[in-house]
XYZ file of C-alpha atoms in Angstrom:
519
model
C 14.169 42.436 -0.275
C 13.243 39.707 -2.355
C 15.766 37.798 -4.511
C 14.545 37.542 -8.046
C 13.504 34.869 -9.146
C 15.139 31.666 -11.709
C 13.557 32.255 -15.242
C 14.966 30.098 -17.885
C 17.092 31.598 -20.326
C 15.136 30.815 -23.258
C 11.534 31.853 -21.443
C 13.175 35.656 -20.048
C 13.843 36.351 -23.769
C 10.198 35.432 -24.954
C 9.218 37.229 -21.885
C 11.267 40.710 -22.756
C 10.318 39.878 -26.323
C 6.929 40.731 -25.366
C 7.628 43.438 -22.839
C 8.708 45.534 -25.585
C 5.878 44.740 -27.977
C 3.767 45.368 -25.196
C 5.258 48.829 -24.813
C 5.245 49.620 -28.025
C 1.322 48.872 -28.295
C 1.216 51.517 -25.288
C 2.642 54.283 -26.561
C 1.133 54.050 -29.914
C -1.179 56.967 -30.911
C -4.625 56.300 -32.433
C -3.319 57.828 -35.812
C -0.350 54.845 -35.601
C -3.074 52.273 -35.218
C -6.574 53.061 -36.603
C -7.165 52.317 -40.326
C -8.972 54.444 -42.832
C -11.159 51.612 -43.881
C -14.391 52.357 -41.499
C -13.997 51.001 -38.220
C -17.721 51.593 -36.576
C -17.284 53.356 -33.279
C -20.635 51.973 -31.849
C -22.671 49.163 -31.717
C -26.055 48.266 -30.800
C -25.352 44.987 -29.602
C -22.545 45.629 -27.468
C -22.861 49.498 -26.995
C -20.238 49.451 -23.982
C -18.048 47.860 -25.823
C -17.519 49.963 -28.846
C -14.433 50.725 -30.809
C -12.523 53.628 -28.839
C -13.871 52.167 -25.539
C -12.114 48.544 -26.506
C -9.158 50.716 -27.575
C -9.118 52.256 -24.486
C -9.210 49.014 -22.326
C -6.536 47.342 -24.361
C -4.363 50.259 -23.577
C -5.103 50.175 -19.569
C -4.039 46.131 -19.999
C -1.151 46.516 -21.453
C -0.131 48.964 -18.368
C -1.179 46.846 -16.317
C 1.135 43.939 -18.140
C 3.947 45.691 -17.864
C 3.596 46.298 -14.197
C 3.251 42.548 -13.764
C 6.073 41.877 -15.992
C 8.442 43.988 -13.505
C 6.763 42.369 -10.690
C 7.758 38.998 -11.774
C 10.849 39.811 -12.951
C 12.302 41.322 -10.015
C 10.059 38.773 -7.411
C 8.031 41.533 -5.849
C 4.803 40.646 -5.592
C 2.932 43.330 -4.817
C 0.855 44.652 -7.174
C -2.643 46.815 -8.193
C -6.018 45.104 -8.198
C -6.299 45.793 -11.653
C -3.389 43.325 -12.366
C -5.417 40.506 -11.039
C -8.167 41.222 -13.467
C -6.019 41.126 -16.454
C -7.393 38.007 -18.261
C -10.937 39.171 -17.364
C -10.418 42.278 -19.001
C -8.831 40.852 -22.079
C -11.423 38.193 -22.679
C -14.051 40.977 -23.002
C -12.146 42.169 -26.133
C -11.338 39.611 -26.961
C -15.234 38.623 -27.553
C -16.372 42.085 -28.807
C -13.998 42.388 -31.416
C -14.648 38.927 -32.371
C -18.282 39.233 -32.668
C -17.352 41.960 -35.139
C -15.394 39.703 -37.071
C -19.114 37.996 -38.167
C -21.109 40.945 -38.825
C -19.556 41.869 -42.167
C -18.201 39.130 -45.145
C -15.156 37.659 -44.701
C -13.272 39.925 -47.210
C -15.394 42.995 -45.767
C -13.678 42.820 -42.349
C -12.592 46.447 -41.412
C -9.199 45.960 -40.468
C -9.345 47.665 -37.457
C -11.457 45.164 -35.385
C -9.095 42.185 -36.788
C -6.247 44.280 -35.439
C -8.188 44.394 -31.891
C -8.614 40.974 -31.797
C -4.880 39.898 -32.853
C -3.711 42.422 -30.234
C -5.642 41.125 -27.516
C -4.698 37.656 -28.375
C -1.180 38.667 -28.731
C -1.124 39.924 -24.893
C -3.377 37.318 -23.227
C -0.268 34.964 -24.455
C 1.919 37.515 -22.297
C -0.226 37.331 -19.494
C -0.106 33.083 -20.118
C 3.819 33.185 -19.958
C 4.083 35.625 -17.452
C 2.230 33.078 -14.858
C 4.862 30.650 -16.168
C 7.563 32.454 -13.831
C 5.631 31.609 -10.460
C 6.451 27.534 -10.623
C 9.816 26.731 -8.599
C 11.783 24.825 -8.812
C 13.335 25.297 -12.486
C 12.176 21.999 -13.726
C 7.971 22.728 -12.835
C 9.044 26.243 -14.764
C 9.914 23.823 -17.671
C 7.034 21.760 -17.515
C 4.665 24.961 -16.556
C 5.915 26.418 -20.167
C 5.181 22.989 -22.432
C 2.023 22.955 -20.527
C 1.382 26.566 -21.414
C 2.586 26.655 -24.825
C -0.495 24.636 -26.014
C -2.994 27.931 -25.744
C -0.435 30.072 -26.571
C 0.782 28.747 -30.110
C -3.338 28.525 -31.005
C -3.890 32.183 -29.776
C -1.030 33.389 -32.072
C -2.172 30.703 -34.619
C -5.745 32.081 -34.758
C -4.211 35.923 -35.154
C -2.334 34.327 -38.499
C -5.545 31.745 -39.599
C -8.405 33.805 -38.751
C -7.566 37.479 -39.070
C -4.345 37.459 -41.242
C -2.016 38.432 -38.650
C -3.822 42.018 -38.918
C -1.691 44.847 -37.173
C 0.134 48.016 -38.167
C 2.443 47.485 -34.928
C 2.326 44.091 -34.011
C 1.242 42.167 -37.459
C 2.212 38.872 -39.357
C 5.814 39.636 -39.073
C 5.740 39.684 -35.464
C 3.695 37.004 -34.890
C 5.780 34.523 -37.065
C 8.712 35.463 -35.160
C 7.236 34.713 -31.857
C 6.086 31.637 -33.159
C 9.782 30.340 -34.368
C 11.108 31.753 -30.533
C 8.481 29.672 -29.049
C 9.807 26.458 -31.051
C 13.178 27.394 -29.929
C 12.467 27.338 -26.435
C 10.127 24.047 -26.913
C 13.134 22.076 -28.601
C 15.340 21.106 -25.529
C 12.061 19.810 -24.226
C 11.160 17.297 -27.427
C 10.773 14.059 -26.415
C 10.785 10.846 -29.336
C 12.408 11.042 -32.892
C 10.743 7.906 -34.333
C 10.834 6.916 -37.958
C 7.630 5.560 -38.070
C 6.326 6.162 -41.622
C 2.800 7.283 -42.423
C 1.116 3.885 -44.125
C 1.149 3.372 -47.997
C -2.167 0.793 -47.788
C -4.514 2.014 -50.437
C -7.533 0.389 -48.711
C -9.918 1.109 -51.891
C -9.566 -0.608 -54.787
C -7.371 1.248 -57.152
C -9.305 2.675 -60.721
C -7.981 0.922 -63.691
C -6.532 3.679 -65.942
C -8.255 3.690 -69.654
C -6.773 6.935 -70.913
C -3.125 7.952 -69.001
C -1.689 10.745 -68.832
C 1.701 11.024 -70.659
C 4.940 10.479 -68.643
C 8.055 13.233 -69.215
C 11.363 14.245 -68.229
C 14.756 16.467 -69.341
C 12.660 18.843 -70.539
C 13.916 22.872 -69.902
C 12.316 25.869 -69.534
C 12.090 26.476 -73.352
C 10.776 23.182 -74.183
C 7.566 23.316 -71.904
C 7.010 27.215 -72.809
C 7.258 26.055 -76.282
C 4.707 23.435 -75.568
C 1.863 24.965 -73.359
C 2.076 28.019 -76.840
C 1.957 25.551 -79.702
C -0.792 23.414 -77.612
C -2.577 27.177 -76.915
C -2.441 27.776 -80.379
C -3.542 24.663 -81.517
C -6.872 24.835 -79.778
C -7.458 28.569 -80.809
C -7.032 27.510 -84.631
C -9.052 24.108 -84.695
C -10.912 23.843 -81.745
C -8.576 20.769 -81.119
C -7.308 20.003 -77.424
C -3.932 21.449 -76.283
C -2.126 21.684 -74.597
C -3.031 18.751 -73.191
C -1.868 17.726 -69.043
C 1.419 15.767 -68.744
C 3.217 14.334 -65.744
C 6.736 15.114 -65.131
C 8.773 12.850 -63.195
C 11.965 14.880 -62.150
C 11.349 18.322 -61.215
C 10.827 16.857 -57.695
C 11.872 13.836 -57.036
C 15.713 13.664 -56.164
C 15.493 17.736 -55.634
C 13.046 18.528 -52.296
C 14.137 16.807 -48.997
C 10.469 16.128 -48.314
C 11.019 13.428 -50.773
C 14.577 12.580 -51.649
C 14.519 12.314 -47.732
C 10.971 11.472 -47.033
C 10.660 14.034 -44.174
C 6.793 14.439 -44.775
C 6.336 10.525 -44.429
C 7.483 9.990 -41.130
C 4.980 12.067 -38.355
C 7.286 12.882 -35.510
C 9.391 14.846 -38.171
C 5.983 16.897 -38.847
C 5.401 17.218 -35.049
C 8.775 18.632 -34.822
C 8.073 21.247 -37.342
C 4.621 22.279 -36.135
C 6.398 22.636 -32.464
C 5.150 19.154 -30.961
C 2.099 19.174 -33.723
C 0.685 21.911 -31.719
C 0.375 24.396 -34.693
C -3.307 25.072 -35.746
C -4.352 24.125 -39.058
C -7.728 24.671 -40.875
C -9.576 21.190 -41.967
C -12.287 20.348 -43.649
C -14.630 18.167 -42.010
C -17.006 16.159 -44.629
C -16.251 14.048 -48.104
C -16.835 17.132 -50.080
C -17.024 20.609 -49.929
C -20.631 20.745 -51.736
C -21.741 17.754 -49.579
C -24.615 18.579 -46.921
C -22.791 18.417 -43.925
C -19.314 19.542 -44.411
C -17.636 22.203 -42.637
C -14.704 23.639 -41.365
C -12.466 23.292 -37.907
C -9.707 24.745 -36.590
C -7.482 21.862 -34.822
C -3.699 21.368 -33.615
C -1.925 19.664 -36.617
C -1.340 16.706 -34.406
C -5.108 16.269 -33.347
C -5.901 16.906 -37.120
C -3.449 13.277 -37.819
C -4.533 11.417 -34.728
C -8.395 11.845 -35.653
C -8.350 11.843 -39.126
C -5.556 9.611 -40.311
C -3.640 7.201 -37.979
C -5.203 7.444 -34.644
C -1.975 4.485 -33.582
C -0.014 7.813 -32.965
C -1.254 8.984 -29.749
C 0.951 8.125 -27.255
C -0.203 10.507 -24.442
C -3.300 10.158 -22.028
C -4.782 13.469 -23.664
C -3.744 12.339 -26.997
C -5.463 8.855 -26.096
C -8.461 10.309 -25.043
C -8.960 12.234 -28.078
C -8.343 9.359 -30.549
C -10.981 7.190 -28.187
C -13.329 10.007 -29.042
C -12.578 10.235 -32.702
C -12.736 6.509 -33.024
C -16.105 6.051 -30.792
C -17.422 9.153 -32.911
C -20.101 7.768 -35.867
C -19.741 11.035 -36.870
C -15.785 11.615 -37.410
C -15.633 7.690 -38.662
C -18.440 8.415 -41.553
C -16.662 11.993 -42.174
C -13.237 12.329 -43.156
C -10.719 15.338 -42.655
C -8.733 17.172 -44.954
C -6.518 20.085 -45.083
C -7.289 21.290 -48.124
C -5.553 24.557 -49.837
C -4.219 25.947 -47.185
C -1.291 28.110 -47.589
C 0.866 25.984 -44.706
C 3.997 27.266 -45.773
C 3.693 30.675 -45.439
C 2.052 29.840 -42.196
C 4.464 27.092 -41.279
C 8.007 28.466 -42.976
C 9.680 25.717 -41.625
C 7.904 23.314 -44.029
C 8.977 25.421 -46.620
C 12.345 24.309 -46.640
C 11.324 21.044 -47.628
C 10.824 21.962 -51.049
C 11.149 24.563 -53.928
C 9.054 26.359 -56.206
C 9.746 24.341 -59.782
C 11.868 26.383 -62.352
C 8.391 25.544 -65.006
C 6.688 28.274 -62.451
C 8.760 31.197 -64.178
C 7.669 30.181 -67.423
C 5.776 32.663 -69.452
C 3.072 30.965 -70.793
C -0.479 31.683 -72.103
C -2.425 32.672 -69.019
C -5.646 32.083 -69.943
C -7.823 29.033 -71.777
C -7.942 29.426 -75.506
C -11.858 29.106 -75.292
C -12.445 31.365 -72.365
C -13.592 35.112 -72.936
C -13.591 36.102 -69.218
C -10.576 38.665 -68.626
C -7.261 36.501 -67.304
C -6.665 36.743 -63.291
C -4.638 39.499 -62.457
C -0.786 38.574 -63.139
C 0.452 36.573 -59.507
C 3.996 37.948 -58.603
C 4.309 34.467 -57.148
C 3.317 31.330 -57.371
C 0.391 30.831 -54.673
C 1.655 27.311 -52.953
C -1.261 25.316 -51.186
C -0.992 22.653 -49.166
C -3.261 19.003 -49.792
C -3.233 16.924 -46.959
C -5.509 13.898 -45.349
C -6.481 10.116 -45.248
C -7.559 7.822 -48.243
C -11.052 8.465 -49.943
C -10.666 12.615 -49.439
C -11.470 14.158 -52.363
C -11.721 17.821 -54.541
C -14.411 17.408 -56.550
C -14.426 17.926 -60.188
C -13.765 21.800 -60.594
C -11.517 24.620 -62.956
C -9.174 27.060 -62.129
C -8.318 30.479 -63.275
C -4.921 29.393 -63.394
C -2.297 26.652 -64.311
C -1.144 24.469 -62.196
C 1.745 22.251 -60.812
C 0.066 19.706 -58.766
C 3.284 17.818 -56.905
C 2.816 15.275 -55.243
C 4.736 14.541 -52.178
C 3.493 11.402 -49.533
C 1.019 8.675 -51.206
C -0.403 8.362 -53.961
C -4.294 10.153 -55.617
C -6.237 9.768 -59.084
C -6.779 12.433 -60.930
C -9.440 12.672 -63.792
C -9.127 15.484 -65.898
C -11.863 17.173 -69.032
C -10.852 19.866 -71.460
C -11.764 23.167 -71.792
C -14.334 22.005 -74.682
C -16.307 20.187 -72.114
C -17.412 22.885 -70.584
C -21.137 22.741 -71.816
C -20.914 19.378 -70.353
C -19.723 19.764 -66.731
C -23.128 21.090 -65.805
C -21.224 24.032 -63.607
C -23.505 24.429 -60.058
C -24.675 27.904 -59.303
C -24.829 30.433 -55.981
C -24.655 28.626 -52.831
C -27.217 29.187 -50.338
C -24.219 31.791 -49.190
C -24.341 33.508 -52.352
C -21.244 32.134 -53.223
C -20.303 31.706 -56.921
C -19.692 27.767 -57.380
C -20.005 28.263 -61.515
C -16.205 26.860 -61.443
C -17.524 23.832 -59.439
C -19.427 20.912 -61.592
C -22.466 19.113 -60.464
C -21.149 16.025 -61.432
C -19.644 13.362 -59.055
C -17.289 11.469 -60.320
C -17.121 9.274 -57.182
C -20.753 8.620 -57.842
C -20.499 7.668 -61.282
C -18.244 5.185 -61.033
C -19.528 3.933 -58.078
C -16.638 4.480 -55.661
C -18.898 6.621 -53.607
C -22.163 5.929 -52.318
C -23.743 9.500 -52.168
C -24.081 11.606 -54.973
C -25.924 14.591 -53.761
C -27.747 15.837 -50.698
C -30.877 13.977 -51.478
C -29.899 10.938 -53.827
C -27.974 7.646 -52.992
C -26.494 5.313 -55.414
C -29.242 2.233 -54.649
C -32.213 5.022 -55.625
C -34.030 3.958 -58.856
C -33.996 7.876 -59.360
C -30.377 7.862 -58.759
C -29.705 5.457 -61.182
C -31.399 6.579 -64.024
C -29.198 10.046 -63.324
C -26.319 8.514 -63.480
C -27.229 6.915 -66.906
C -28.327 10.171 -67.945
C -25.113 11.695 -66.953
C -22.398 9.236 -68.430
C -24.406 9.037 -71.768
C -24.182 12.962 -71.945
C -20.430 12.292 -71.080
C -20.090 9.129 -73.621
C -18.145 11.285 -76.208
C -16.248 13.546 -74.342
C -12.433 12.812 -74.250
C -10.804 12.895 -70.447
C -7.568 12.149 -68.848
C -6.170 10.171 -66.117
C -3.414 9.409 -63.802
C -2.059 7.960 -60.528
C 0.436 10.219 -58.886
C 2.955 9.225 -57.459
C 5.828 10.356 -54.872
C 7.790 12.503 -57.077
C 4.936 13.136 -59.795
C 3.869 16.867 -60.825
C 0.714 16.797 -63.320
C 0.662 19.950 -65.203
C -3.053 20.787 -65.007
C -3.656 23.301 -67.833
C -5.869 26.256 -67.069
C -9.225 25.734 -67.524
C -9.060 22.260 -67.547
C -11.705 20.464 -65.235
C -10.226 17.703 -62.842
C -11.482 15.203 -60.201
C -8.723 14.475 -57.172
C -9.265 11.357 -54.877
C -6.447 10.146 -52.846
C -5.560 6.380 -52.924
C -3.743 6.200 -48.993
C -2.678 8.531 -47.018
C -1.675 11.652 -49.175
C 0.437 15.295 -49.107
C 0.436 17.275 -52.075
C 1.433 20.585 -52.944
C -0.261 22.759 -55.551
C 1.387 26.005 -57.333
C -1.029 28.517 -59.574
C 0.661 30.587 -61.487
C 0.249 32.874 -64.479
């Protein structure tokens, strides 16, 4: 009889981890997993692959997992022909339920075929780890799991980023947990704690400020609710602005240990919490998100800061390679990347230790602009945190918000340009995209443009265009009258951003900001 076989501590717990999950998915009944939210049992396109039959299959795989499991665990090696089709088998769900995922709207999505696909990403990372146990000696085990943990964390990490971590059984929860067990296991195996820092050149001239923002501090709880009322008031009597934006300069600063620290500066600290930078993370690819062009990719974290903002950090041969690319690439040098609201930190809970929601979020305040008759957003139980991070010259273009907002600012340093409410008339507010999507919150106007920082201004105009010019005239005489505000944030900064208050955001150097909407 075989002996069994040497399985690192650390990888036999992920491995009966996922044993049980993959029982559990197994015995479940159809009423424990189906959702009453119309999941279509048929389709035209892939009529062998329809709902119950996909069901069905992901049932027979995770049988056949668990007989694998045993085999490897005990070092028998015999097993069922079916076994050795197991990543076949899963891949076809795999690409039937995703296909599903782009027949409806995004928000439309019956939950059922997001739970499909989760689930049979969830146990094609079994079937990953499970071929982990073959290498021998113990040390090509070790170097078998680093090597595998690559397609596993972006399997689980596409469950989280592009169905939600959908699943009744094995959902977000779940998920997350394997995720933090995975970086347990990948610790011992770290390699490099350098304190390099991120670089603090601002390799664009920085705007001269004609109209700051006002600079605060020691201010409590009652003082700013007090404030953001009287300023609400104010502009509902007389039409006057208030309350107007103001920066504070200690509700960070000396409290989060991604500043008083500067944990978010240095890279290999980030690697460390995105397990090696292996973590995937949405960016967006393109100067602005109403730019011709721009798009959307899902990339490991540490790909995302090699390509798109210091390309000196790879210090692999695949790393190299990719940063060769990127830099031999017309196309990633003219486009820059940003991760752009994206809620990291409920992704990425590790990060959130790093900092704290600031005490100003609790405040009750007026939760609408004093000139807006649309219905306030429904009341947030908490804060929604989004995450702001990429090279110089990345930009939000001038937009409102339904809410107010915290804008901290963490690594770096941006501008921010900022209209009233009363300028509304004036911010010549886009339409539908060619999506249908309602931009009305996003202006036409590019600020970048205007002051000629930029050298596009739309998908058909550039700045050296007679016709171009003449807009632009046109545009900052309409504008000639209308009070704004400005700032350069800072490390430590948080700009209060009243709601429905336009504003322009350009990072200066390298930034990482954090946003909180609240009402």
């Amino acid at each position: 009889m075989s002996q069994p076989p040497f399985i690192w501590p650390e990888i036999l717990t992920l491995l009966e981890h996922y044993k049980i999950a993959t029982q559990v998915l197994y015995d479940a009944t159809p009423e424990a997993i189906s959702e009453a939210d119309g999941f279509p049992f048929s389709s035209a396109a892939l009529p062998e692959l329809d709902g119950q039959g996909m069901e069905s299959l992901l049932k027979s795989q995770c049988q056949c997992l668990l007989d694998l499991y045993e085999a490897r665990i005990s070092g028998q090696g015999d097993l069922d022909l079916a076994c050795l089709h197991i990543r076949h088998r899963l891949k076809d769900i795999e690409q039937g339920s995703h296909s599903r995922l782009y027949a409806y709207q995004f928000d439309e999505v019956p939950f059922y075929w997001r739970q499909i696909y989760s689930d049979a990403q969830i146990l094609t990372t079994f079937h990953i780890l499970l071929q982990v146990v073959d290498k021998n000696p113990p040390y090509e085990q070790r170097q078998a799991f680093v090597k595998a943990l690559d397609e596993v964390v972006a399997r689980l990490d596409r469950c989280l980023v592009t169905v939600g971590g959908a699943g009744r059984l094995l959902g977000k929860t779940w998920i997350e947990n394997t995720l933090e067990m995975l970086g347990k296991a990948w610790r011992p195996t770290a390699v490099g704690d350098s304190e390099k820092e991120f670089s603090t050149v601002e390799p664009y001239p920085r705007p001269q400020l004609t109209k700051p923002i006002a600079r605060c501090r020691g201010w409590g709880i009652a003082r700013f609710e007090q404030y953001m009322k009287d300023g609400h008031a104010l502009a509902t009597t007389t039409g006057l602005i208030g309350p107007e934006p103001v920066i504070f300069t200690d509700l960070t600063k000396d409290v989060w240990p991604a500043i008083r620290e500067k944990r978010w500066c240095r890279p290999d600290y980030l690697f460390r919490q995105t397990i090696g930078g292996r973590r995937m993370v949405p960016v967006e690819i393109g100067r602005s998100y109403v730019d011709h062009g721009w798009g959307q990719q899902l990339l490991p974290f540490k790909e995302f800061v090699i390509r798109y903002i210091d390309s000196s950090l790879a210090v692999d041969e695949a790393a190299s390679v990719a940063a060769d690319l990127a830099a031999n690439s017309n196309a990633a040098v003219a486009q820059p990347g940003y991760l752009a609201q994206h809620d990291l930190f409920s992704q990425i809970p590790q990060l959130k230790n790093d900092i704290q929601i600031p005490d100003f979020c609790w405040a009750d305040i007026p939760d609408r602009s004093p000139f807006s008759n649309a219905p306030p957003k429904p009341k947030l139980q908490m804060p929604e945190v989004n995450a702001w991070f990429g090279p110089p010259r990345t930009i939000t273009p001038l937009h409102t918000d339904g809410y107010t907002n915290l804008f901290c600012q963490v690594v770096g340093t941006k501008y921010v340009r900022l209209y009233p409410p009363q300028a509304d008339r004036l911010m010549r507010p886009r339409s539908r995209d060619e999506n249908g999507i309602d931009m009305s919150n996003t202006s036409a106007i590019d600020i970048g443009a205007l002051e000629g920082w930029d050298v596009c201004i739309d998908d058909t105009m550039d700045v050296d265009d007679e016709d171009a010019q003449a807009y632009i005239e046109e545009v900052k005489n309409s504008l000639k009258d209308v009070e704004y505000f400005e700032c350069i944030l800072e490390p430590g900064d948080v700009l209060l951003i009243p709601v429905g208050w336009w504003h322009y955001v350009r990072s200066l150097s390298v930034s990482f900001s954090v946003s909180y909407w609240w009402n």
